[in-house]
Coordinates of C-alpha atoms in Angstrom, one line a residue:
Chain A
M36 CA 63.8 239.4 107.4
A37 CA 65.3 242.6 108.5
R38 CA 68.7 244.0 107.0
M39 CA 70.5 245.6 109.7
K40 CA 72.2 248.9 109.0
F41 CA 73.8 251.7 110.6
L42 CA 73.2 255.3 109.6
C43 CA 74.9 258.4 111.2
D44 CA 73.2 261.7 110.4
A45 CA 76.1 264.0 110.2
D46 CA 73.7 267.1 110.6
R47 CA 72.9 265.7 114.1
C48 CA 76.1 264.4 115.7
I49 CA 77.5 266.6 118.3
E50 CA 80.7 264.6 118.9
C51 CA 79.8 263.8 122.6
N52 CA 81.4 260.2 122.1
A53 CA 78.7 258.6 124.2
C54 CA 78.1 255.9 121.7
V55 CA 81.9 255.1 122.0
T56 CA 81.6 255.0 125.6
A57 CA 78.5 252.9 125.6
C58 CA 80.1 250.5 123.2
K59 CA 83.1 250.1 125.5
N60 CA 81.0 249.6 128.5
E61 CA 78.6 247.3 127.2
H62 CA 81.2 244.9 125.7
E63 CA 84.0 245.5 128.2
V64 CA 86.2 246.1 125.1
P65 CA 90.0 245.9 126.1
W66 CA 91.9 249.0 126.4
G67 CA 93.3 250.2 122.9
V68 CA 90.5 248.5 121.0
N69 CA 87.8 250.9 119.6
R70 CA 84.9 249.2 117.9
R71 CA 83.4 252.6 117.2
R72 CA 84.7 256.0 117.0
V73 CA 83.8 259.6 116.2
V74 CA 85.7 261.6 113.3
T75 CA 85.3 265.2 112.9
I76 CA 86.1 266.7 109.6
N77 CA 86.8 270.3 108.9
D78 CA 87.3 270.6 112.6
G79 CA 87.0 274.2 113.8
Q80 CA 86.2 275.5 110.4
P81 CA 83.0 276.4 108.8
G82 CA 81.2 273.2 107.7
E83 CA 82.4 271.0 110.6
R84 CA 80.8 267.7 110.8
S85 CA 81.3 264.7 113.2
I86 CA 80.4 261.2 112.2
S87 CA 80.3 258.1 114.3
T88 CA 81.5 255.1 112.6
A89 CA 82.1 251.4 113.0
C90 CA 82.0 248.3 111.1
M91 CA 79.1 249.0 108.5
H92 CA 78.4 245.3 108.0
C93 CA 78.8 245.6 104.2
S94 CA 76.7 243.7 101.8
D95 CA 79.8 242.5 99.8
A96 CA 82.2 242.5 102.8
P97 CA 85.7 242.9 101.8
C98 CA 86.9 241.5 105.1
M99 CA 85.2 238.2 104.2
A100 CA 86.7 238.2 100.8
V101 CA 90.2 238.4 101.9
C102 CA 90.3 236.4 105.1
P103 CA 92.7 233.5 104.5
V104 CA 91.0 231.2 106.9
D105 CA 87.6 232.2 106.0
C106 CA 86.5 233.1 109.7
F107 CA 83.8 235.5 108.6
Y108 CA 80.1 234.9 108.2
Q109 CA 77.1 236.9 107.6
T110 CA 73.9 236.6 109.5
D111 CA 70.4 236.4 107.8
E112 CA 70.0 239.9 109.1
G113 CA 73.2 241.1 107.2
V114 CA 75.3 241.5 110.3
V115 CA 79.0 240.4 109.6
L116 CA 80.5 238.5 112.4
H117 CA 83.7 236.5 112.8
D118 CA 84.9 233.4 114.6
K119 CA 87.8 234.5 117.1
D120 CA 88.8 230.6 117.3
L121 CA 89.7 230.6 113.7
C122 CA 91.2 234.2 113.3
I123 CA 95.0 234.1 112.9
G124 CA 95.6 237.8 113.3
C125 CA 97.1 238.3 109.9
G126 CA 95.7 241.8 109.4
Y127 CA 94.3 241.3 105.9
C128 CA 90.8 242.4 106.9
F129 CA 92.1 245.7 108.1
Y130 CA 93.9 246.3 104.7
A131 CA 90.9 245.6 102.9
C132 CA 88.1 247.3 105.1
P133 CA 87.0 250.8 103.8
F134 CA 86.0 251.8 107.3
G135 CA 89.1 250.9 109.4
A136 CA 86.8 248.7 111.6
P137 CA 89.0 245.7 112.5
Q138 CA 90.8 246.2 115.6
Y139 CA 93.8 244.2 117.2
P140 CA 94.6 243.9 120.9
Q141 CA 98.4 244.0 120.4
A142 CA 100.1 246.6 118.3
G143 CA 101.9 244.1 116.1
N144 CA 105.3 243.5 115.8
F145 CA 106.5 240.2 114.3
G146 CA 103.2 240.0 112.8
G147 CA 101.8 239.3 116.3
R148 CA 98.5 241.1 116.5
G149 CA 96.3 238.7 118.5
K150 CA 92.6 237.8 117.5
M151 CA 90.8 240.4 115.5
D152 CA 88.0 242.4 117.3
K153 CA 85.3 244.6 115.6
C154 CA 81.8 245.9 115.9
T155 CA 79.3 243.0 116.1
F156 CA 76.2 245.0 115.7
C157 CA 75.6 243.9 119.3
A158 CA 75.0 240.4 117.9
G159 CA 77.8 238.4 119.7
G160 CA 79.5 235.7 117.7
P161 CA 79.4 232.0 116.9
K162 CA 79.2 230.8 120.5
E163 CA 75.8 230.0 122.2
D164 CA 73.6 233.2 122.4
G165 CA 74.0 234.9 125.7
S166 CA 76.7 232.6 127.1
E167 CA 79.6 233.8 129.3
E168 CA 82.0 232.5 126.6
E169 CA 80.4 234.7 123.9
F170 CA 80.5 237.7 126.2
A171 CA 84.3 237.3 126.9
L172 CA 85.1 237.0 123.3
Y173 CA 82.5 239.1 121.3
G174 CA 80.7 241.1 124.0
R175 CA 76.8 241.5 124.8
N176 CA 74.4 239.9 122.4
R177 CA 71.5 242.4 122.5
L178 CA 70.2 241.3 119.2
A179 CA 69.4 238.0 120.7
E180 CA 67.6 239.6 123.6
G181 CA 65.5 241.6 121.1
K182 CA 67.2 244.7 121.6
L183 CA 69.2 247.0 119.2
P184 CA 72.9 248.2 119.3
L185 CA 73.6 250.2 122.5
C186 CA 75.4 253.0 120.7
A187 CA 72.4 254.0 118.7
E188 CA 69.9 253.4 121.4
M189 CA 71.9 255.9 123.9
C190 CA 72.7 258.5 121.1
S191 CA 71.4 262.0 122.7
T192 CA 70.5 263.6 119.3
K193 CA 69.5 260.4 117.8
A194 CA 72.3 261.2 115.1
L195 CA 73.2 257.4 115.1
L196 CA 70.4 255.1 113.8
A197 CA 70.6 251.3 113.8
G198 CA 68.4 248.7 112.9
D199 CA 66.3 247.5 110.0
A200 CA 67.3 249.5 106.8
D201 CA 63.8 250.3 105.8
A202 CA 63.0 251.8 109.2
V203 CA 66.2 253.8 109.2
S204 CA 65.9 255.1 105.8
D205 CA 62.2 256.0 106.7
I206 CA 63.3 258.0 109.7
Y207 CA 66.1 259.7 108.0
R208 CA 63.9 260.7 104.9
E209 CA 61.2 262.2 107.1
R210 CA 64.1 264.4 108.9
V211 CA 65.4 265.4 105.4
T212 CA 61.9 266.4 104.3
A213 CA 61.2 268.2 107.5
R214 CA 64.3 270.2 107.8
G215 CA 64.8 270.8 104.2
F216 CA 68.3 269.3 103.9
G217 CA 70.3 266.4 104.3
G218 CA 73.9 265.8 105.2
G219 CA 74.0 262.5 103.3
V220 CA 73.7 258.9 104.0
W221 CA 77.3 258.6 104.9
G222 CA 79.0 255.5 103.7
W223 CA 76.1 253.6 102.5
N224 CA 77.1 253.3 98.9
T225 CA 80.4 252.0 100.0
A226 CA 79.0 249.5 102.4
Y227 CA 75.8 248.6 100.8
G228 CA 76.3 249.0 97.0
S229 CA 74.8 251.8 94.7
D230 CA 71.2 250.4 94.9
T231 CA 70.6 251.7 98.5
Chain B
M113 CA 135.4 244.3 86.5
S114 CA 133.7 246.8 88.7
Q115 CA 132.5 248.8 85.7
Q116 CA 131.1 245.8 84.3
L117 CA 129.4 244.8 87.4
R118 CA 127.8 248.3 87.8
A119 CA 126.6 248.4 84.2
F120 CA 124.9 244.9 84.9
L121 CA 123.6 246.0 88.2
T122 CA 121.9 249.1 86.5
A123 CA 120.4 247.1 83.7
V124 CA 118.8 244.5 86.4
S125 CA 117.5 247.3 88.5
V126 CA 115.8 249.0 85.4
I127 CA 114.1 245.7 84.8
V128 CA 113.1 245.0 88.4
G129 CA 111.9 248.9 88.4
L130 CA 109.7 248.6 85.3
T131 CA 108.0 245.6 86.6
A132 CA 107.2 247.5 89.8
A133 CA 106.0 250.4 87.6
G134 CA 103.5 248.2 85.8
Y135 CA 101.9 247.6 89.0
G136 CA 101.8 251.2 90.1
V137 CA 100.0 252.2 87.0
A138 CA 97.5 249.4 87.5
I139 CA 96.8 250.5 91.1
M140 CA 96.5 254.3 90.0
G141 CA 94.4 253.2 87.0
A142 CA 92.0 251.4 89.3
A143 CA 91.9 254.2 91.8
V144 CA 90.6 256.5 89.1
V145 CA 87.9 254.2 88.1
S146 CA 86.6 253.7 91.6
S147 CA 87.0 256.8 93.2
D148 CA 83.8 258.3 92.5
T149 CA 81.3 255.5 93.1
D150 CA 79.8 257.0 96.1
T151 CA 77.2 259.9 95.5
V152 CA 76.0 261.6 98.4
V153 CA 72.6 263.4 98.7
E154 CA 74.1 267.0 99.0
Q155 CA 73.4 270.7 99.0
S156 CA 75.7 272.8 96.9
G157 CA 78.9 274.0 98.6
R158 CA 79.6 271.1 101.1
S159 CA 79.8 268.4 98.4
D160 CA 83.5 268.9 98.0
G161 CA 84.1 268.0 101.8
W162 CA 82.1 264.8 101.4
R163 CA 84.0 264.0 98.3
G164 CA 87.2 264.4 100.2
V165 CA 85.9 262.0 102.9
R166 CA 84.8 259.5 100.2
T167 CA 88.4 259.5 98.7
G168 CA 90.3 259.2 102.1
T169 CA 90.6 262.6 103.6
A170 CA 91.2 262.2 107.4
G171 CA 89.4 264.1 109.9
R172 CA 90.2 264.7 113.6
V173 CA 89.7 261.8 116.0
S174 CA 90.6 261.6 119.9
I175 CA 92.3 258.2 119.4
P176 CA 96.0 258.4 119.4
D177 CA 96.2 256.4 116.0
P178 CA 96.0 259.2 113.4
Q179 CA 94.8 256.4 111.0
A180 CA 91.5 256.2 112.8
G181 CA 90.6 259.7 111.3
V182 CA 90.2 258.3 107.9
L183 CA 86.7 257.6 107.4
I184 CA 86.8 255.6 104.1
Q185 CA 89.8 254.1 102.5
S186 CA 88.9 252.9 99.0
D187 CA 92.4 251.4 98.4
G188 CA 91.3 248.2 100.2
E189 CA 88.8 247.4 97.4
I190 CA 91.5 247.9 94.8
W191 CA 93.9 245.7 97.0
R192 CA 91.4 243.1 97.4
S193 CA 90.4 243.0 93.7
I194 CA 94.0 242.6 92.6
R195 CA 94.9 240.1 95.4
N196 CA 91.9 238.0 94.9
G197 CA 91.8 238.5 91.3
P198 CA 95.0 238.7 89.0
V199 CA 97.5 237.6 91.8
T200 CA 95.7 234.5 92.8
V201 CA 94.6 233.6 89.0
I202 CA 97.6 234.4 87.1
G203 CA 99.8 232.8 90.0
A204 CA 97.9 229.6 89.9
W205 CA 98.1 229.4 86.0
G206 CA 101.9 230.3 86.2
M207 CA 102.8 227.4 88.5
F208 CA 100.4 225.1 86.4
A209 CA 102.1 226.1 83.0
M210 CA 105.6 225.5 84.3
L211 CA 104.5 222.1 85.7
V212 CA 103.1 221.2 82.2
L213 CA 106.1 222.8 80.5
L214 CA 108.5 220.5 82.6
V215 CA 106.5 217.4 82.2
L216 CA 106.4 217.9 78.5
F217 CA 110.2 218.7 78.3
Y218 CA 110.9 215.4 80.3
A219 CA 108.5 213.4 78.0
W220 CA 110.4 214.7 75.1
R221 CA 114.0 215.1 76.4
G222 CA 114.2 212.5 79.2
R223 CA 116.9 212.7 81.5
I224 CA 119.9 214.4 80.2
A225 CA 122.5 211.7 80.4
L226 CA 126.3 212.0 80.8
A227 CA 127.7 211.3 77.2
G228 CA 130.4 208.7 77.3
K229 CA 131.8 207.1 80.4
P230 CA 132.3 208.6 83.7
A231 CA 136.1 209.2 84.6
H232 CA 135.8 207.7 88.0
R233 CA 137.8 210.5 89.4
E234 CA 136.0 213.3 91.3
V235 CA 136.4 217.0 91.6
V236 CA 135.0 219.4 94.2
R237 CA 132.1 221.1 92.8
F238 CA 130.7 223.0 96.0
N239 CA 132.4 223.0 99.4
G240 CA 130.8 222.8 102.7
I241 CA 130.0 226.4 103.2
E242 CA 128.4 226.7 99.7
R243 CA 126.3 223.6 100.2
F244 CA 125.3 224.9 103.8
A245 CA 124.2 228.2 102.2
H246 CA 122.5 226.5 99.3
W247 CA 120.5 224.1 101.6
M248 CA 119.6 226.6 104.2
T249 CA 118.1 228.8 101.6
A250 CA 116.4 225.9 99.8
T251 CA 114.7 224.5 103.1
S252 CA 113.6 227.6 104.2
F253 CA 112.4 228.7 100.9
I254 CA 110.3 225.6 100.7
V255 CA 108.8 226.2 104.2
L256 CA 108.1 229.7 103.3
A257 CA 106.6 229.0 99.9
L258 CA 104.2 226.3 101.3
S259 CA 103.1 228.5 104.1
G260 CA 102.7 231.4 101.8
L261 CA 100.7 229.6 99.3
N262 CA 98.6 228.3 101.9
L263 CA 97.7 232.0 102.8
L264 CA 96.5 232.6 99.3
Y265 CA 95.1 229.1 98.1
G266 CA 94.4 227.1 101.1
R267 CA 91.1 228.5 101.7
Y268 CA 90.0 227.3 98.6
L269 CA 91.8 223.9 98.5
F270 CA 92.0 222.6 102.2
I271 CA 89.0 224.0 104.0
P272 CA 86.5 221.8 101.9
V273 CA 88.9 218.8 102.8
I274 CA 89.9 219.2 106.3
G275 CA 87.4 221.8 107.7
K276 CA 87.9 225.3 109.0
E277 CA 89.1 224.4 112.6
A278 CA 92.0 222.3 111.5
F279 CA 92.8 224.6 108.6
A280 CA 92.9 227.5 111.0
T281 CA 95.3 225.7 113.3
V282 CA 97.7 224.7 110.5
T283 CA 97.5 228.1 109.0
E284 CA 98.2 229.8 112.4
A285 CA 101.3 227.6 112.7
G286 CA 102.3 228.4 109.2
K287 CA 102.2 231.9 109.7
V288 CA 104.5 231.7 112.9
L289 CA 106.7 229.4 110.8
H290 CA 106.8 231.9 108.0
N291 CA 107.7 234.8 110.3
F292 CA 110.8 233.0 111.9
V293 CA 112.0 231.0 108.9
A294 CA 112.3 234.2 107.0
F295 CA 115.4 234.9 108.7
P296 CA 117.5 231.9 107.7
F297 CA 116.3 232.6 104.1
M298 CA 117.6 236.1 104.3
F299 CA 120.8 235.2 105.8
G300 CA 121.2 232.3 103.0
V301 CA 120.4 234.8 100.4
V302 CA 123.0 237.2 101.4
L303 CA 125.6 234.3 101.9
M304 CA 125.0 232.9 98.5
F305 CA 125.5 236.3 97.0
V306 CA 128.8 236.9 98.8
L307 CA 130.0 233.3 97.9
W308 CA 129.1 233.2 94.3
V309 CA 128.7 236.8 92.9
R310 CA 132.2 236.8 91.3
H311 CA 131.3 233.6 89.4
N312 CA 128.0 235.0 88.1
L313 CA 129.2 238.1 86.4
P314 CA 128.3 237.9 82.6
A315 CA 130.9 236.9 80.4
R316 CA 131.5 236.6 76.6
T317 CA 130.8 232.7 76.6
D318 CA 127.2 233.4 77.8
L319 CA 126.3 234.7 74.2
N320 CA 127.5 231.5 72.8
W321 CA 125.6 229.5 75.5
I322 CA 122.5 231.5 74.7
R323 CA 122.9 230.9 70.9
Q324 CA 123.2 227.4 71.5
G325 CA 120.1 227.1 73.7
G326 CA 122.3 225.9 76.5
G327 CA 122.4 222.6 75.2
L328 CA 118.9 221.9 76.5
F329 CA 117.7 220.8 73.3
S330 CA 120.2 218.5 71.8
D331 CA 122.8 215.9 73.0
R332 CA 125.3 216.9 70.5
H333 CA 125.7 220.5 71.8
H334 CA 127.6 221.2 75.1
P335 CA 128.2 224.9 74.9
A336 CA 131.4 225.9 77.0
A337 CA 130.6 227.2 80.3
D338 CA 132.7 228.5 83.3
R339 CA 131.8 227.5 86.9
F340 CA 128.4 228.8 86.3
N341 CA 126.5 228.6 82.8
T342 CA 124.1 231.2 81.8
G343 CA 121.0 229.5 83.1
Q344 CA 122.8 229.1 86.5
K345 CA 123.7 232.7 86.4
A346 CA 120.1 233.7 85.6
I347 CA 118.9 231.5 88.5
F348 CA 121.6 233.3 90.8
W349 CA 120.3 236.8 89.8
I350 CA 116.7 236.0 90.3
V351 CA 117.2 234.5 93.5
V352 CA 119.4 237.3 94.8
L353 CA 117.3 240.2 93.4
G354 CA 114.0 238.5 94.1
G355 CA 115.2 237.3 97.5
I356 CA 116.2 240.7 98.4
S357 CA 112.9 242.2 97.1
V358 CA 110.8 239.6 98.8
S359 CA 112.8 239.9 102.0
L360 CA 112.2 243.9 102.1
S361 CA 108.5 243.6 101.6
G362 CA 108.3 240.8 103.9
L363 CA 109.9 242.7 106.6
A364 CA 107.4 245.5 105.9
L365 CA 104.7 242.9 106.5
L366 CA 106.4 241.6 109.4
L367 CA 106.6 245.1 111.2
P368 CA 103.4 246.6 110.1
F369 CA 102.9 250.3 109.3
A370 CA 106.7 250.7 110.6
F371 CA 108.6 250.3 107.4
P372 CA 107.3 252.4 104.6
M373 CA 109.4 252.1 101.3
F374 CA 107.1 252.2 98.2
G375 CA 106.9 255.9 98.5
K376 CA 110.6 256.2 98.5
T377 CA 110.9 253.5 95.6
F378 CA 108.4 255.4 93.7
A379 CA 110.3 258.9 94.3
F380 CA 113.4 257.0 92.9
L381 CA 111.6 255.5 90.0
N382 CA 110.2 259.1 89.2
L383 CA 113.9 260.3 88.5
F384 CA 113.4 258.4 85.3
G385 CA 110.3 260.1 84.4
F386 CA 107.7 257.9 85.8
G387 CA 104.5 259.5 87.4
F388 CA 104.1 257.6 90.5
P389 CA 102.5 258.9 93.5
E390 CA 105.2 259.5 96.1
T391 CA 103.2 260.4 99.1
L392 CA 101.5 257.3 100.2
T393 CA 99.4 256.6 103.3
S394 CA 100.7 253.9 105.6
M395 CA 97.8 251.8 104.6
Q396 CA 98.7 252.1 101.0
E397 CA 102.2 251.0 101.9
M398 CA 101.0 247.9 103.5
Q399 CA 98.9 246.9 100.6
L400 CA 101.4 247.5 98.0
A401 CA 103.9 245.6 100.3
Q402 CA 101.6 242.6 100.4
L403 CA 101.0 242.6 96.6
W404 CA 104.7 242.9 95.8
H405 CA 105.4 240.2 98.2
S406 CA 103.0 237.7 96.8
V407 CA 103.9 238.7 93.1
V408 CA 107.7 238.2 93.6
S409 CA 107.0 235.2 95.6
L410 CA 104.9 233.5 93.1
G411 CA 107.5 234.3 90.4
L412 CA 110.4 232.9 92.5
I413 CA 108.2 229.7 93.2
V414 CA 107.7 229.3 89.3
V415 CA 111.4 229.7 88.6
M416 CA 112.2 227.2 91.4
F417 CA 110.2 224.6 89.8
A418 CA 112.4 224.5 86.9
H419 CA 115.6 224.8 89.0
I420 CA 114.5 221.9 91.1
Y421 CA 113.6 219.8 87.9
I422 CA 116.9 220.2 86.4
G423 CA 118.8 219.8 89.4
T424 CA 117.1 216.4 90.3
I425 CA 115.6 214.3 87.7
G426 CA 116.3 216.5 84.7
M427 CA 120.0 215.9 84.5
E428 CA 122.2 213.1 85.4
G429 CA 124.9 214.2 88.0
A430 CA 123.5 217.5 88.7
F431 CA 122.1 216.7 92.2
Q432 CA 125.5 215.1 93.3
A433 CA 127.1 218.6 92.7
M434 CA 125.0 220.2 95.5
G435 CA 124.5 216.8 97.5
S436 CA 128.0 215.6 98.1
G437 CA 129.5 218.5 96.6
R438 CA 131.6 216.1 94.3
V439 CA 131.3 215.5 90.7
D440 CA 132.7 213.2 88.2
A441 CA 135.7 214.8 86.3
A442 CA 133.9 213.8 83.0
W443 CA 130.8 215.6 84.0
A444 CA 132.6 218.7 85.0
E445 CA 134.4 218.6 81.7
Q446 CA 131.1 218.2 79.8
H447 CA 129.0 220.7 81.5
H448 CA 131.6 223.4 82.7
S449 CA 134.6 223.1 80.3
L450 CA 136.2 226.3 81.1
W451 CA 136.0 225.6 85.0
A452 CA 137.0 221.9 84.9
A453 CA 140.6 222.5 84.4
S454 CA 141.0 224.6 87.5
A455 CA 138.6 222.3 89.5
E456 CA 140.3 221.0 92.5
E457 CA 140.5 217.1 92.8
A458 CA 138.4 215.6 95.5
P459 CA 140.3 214.1 98.3
A460 CA 139.8 210.3 98.0
E461 CA 139.2 209.7 101.8
D462 CA 137.1 212.8 102.3
D463 CA 134.5 210.5 103.6
A464 CA 133.9 206.8 104.2
V465 CA 131.2 206.4 101.3
P466 CA 132.5 204.9 98.3
S467 CA 132.1 206.8 95.1
A468 CA 129.9 204.2 93.4
V469 CA 127.4 204.4 96.3
R470 CA 127.3 208.2 95.9
E471 CA 126.6 207.9 92.3
G472 CA 123.9 205.6 93.0
Q473 CA 122.2 208.4 95.4
G474 CA 122.7 211.1 92.9

């Protein structure tokens, strides 16, 4: 079974934000919720790099560990999903997440944040695959249709890769060999542990 | 009097501060250990930037929320390991240990009975407003404690029994209840402080009380006490200071990212030579608020076990004091000898319930 991972090649990302737009459009994500974002470090200075980031679907996911109602689950492919029918909007996953992935539809006062929303690796949620209910709560289930996440599929420079970890690693390794340098497999040790 | 009060409050704030300091040191220590676990395939010259990203340096992002610029915040892992580790484990052991202690104490000492015969004459122990303040705080505390404990332990205890759906429904209701019941609790703590602070200042008799072990261990000793004995004074200050602390950290959790105070607290503590970080990210503020909130709450819960024990089954006539507000004059003389003389005689026809029935309830 494949282990799904994201990889963002910081030497290729041009901060076009197409991944962000694609994600928002594909899943009809509500206003104010950003499942994916592009961060630019050293903006306007030598060594400027941009990185597209979202939920990394960690191996030992901190969100899963701290959720008081245990609403998270990890699929056989390593995708971390959650059940919005269980979520109580406590915000603990957001405090625990290294990547700032969990999003809340309401800016919370009085602890009222609404149900947490995050990147699903285009794998929907616990509802029936491809159902309207699943789309309304979690967005498109492209994995069930045999497709990969749209953000990476649409990436114009192919900076963002998504798919089976071995395939993604091979592509990146080839690139590093060919061009003679690598900007780093950003975030992988944080998400997947030091053996990756 | 005011000098005495000031000296006492200083002592208490130092104690609370030192406890907070312990956690700060633990968090900083953990940060040092875990900050360099990510190794990045790098060429020389750029590695510093990547190390910065790994340790929480924020970049620019087009989203209005500046927090979104942080690529990796490692503090969440520290928060997770402290919350799911020591807080959960030590909290459970603390509650268990206190229960065992109370069972053993009861087995050994039994119910502390009134020595001699009751006087069949009652004095007013707590008036209406005092009992209102006590029971408002008590009932809201129990609701807050149960709904709070549920967030920490419910996942392990109840999901296997009632299933995830039912548990999520209960927990969501508990969360809402927790948010709103917090306000009567805070009001109750303030009210009790105003009503009782003048009776809870340390006095010379407290040394005697402590020397005699509060009379807890023998029927022969009943150390002299004023309106509140030293044990009650300790409970009072634990509730007031713990209650304020838990309220402030609770408000920080209630209004996420709007109420930073650990940076300021650490800056204040640093005046006494501590080396705490004074500039905290709003995320670190939330994590510290959650940890502090649960630690103080668990401490209060453990202490309340003992308070509830001695106020109900542990001692004859104790519940009555806060129940009907009236106690037998002999009880008052025995437990609060310095106060009993000045205690107000309870009016006989205060209510229709005869004294004998009330004693039966107590």
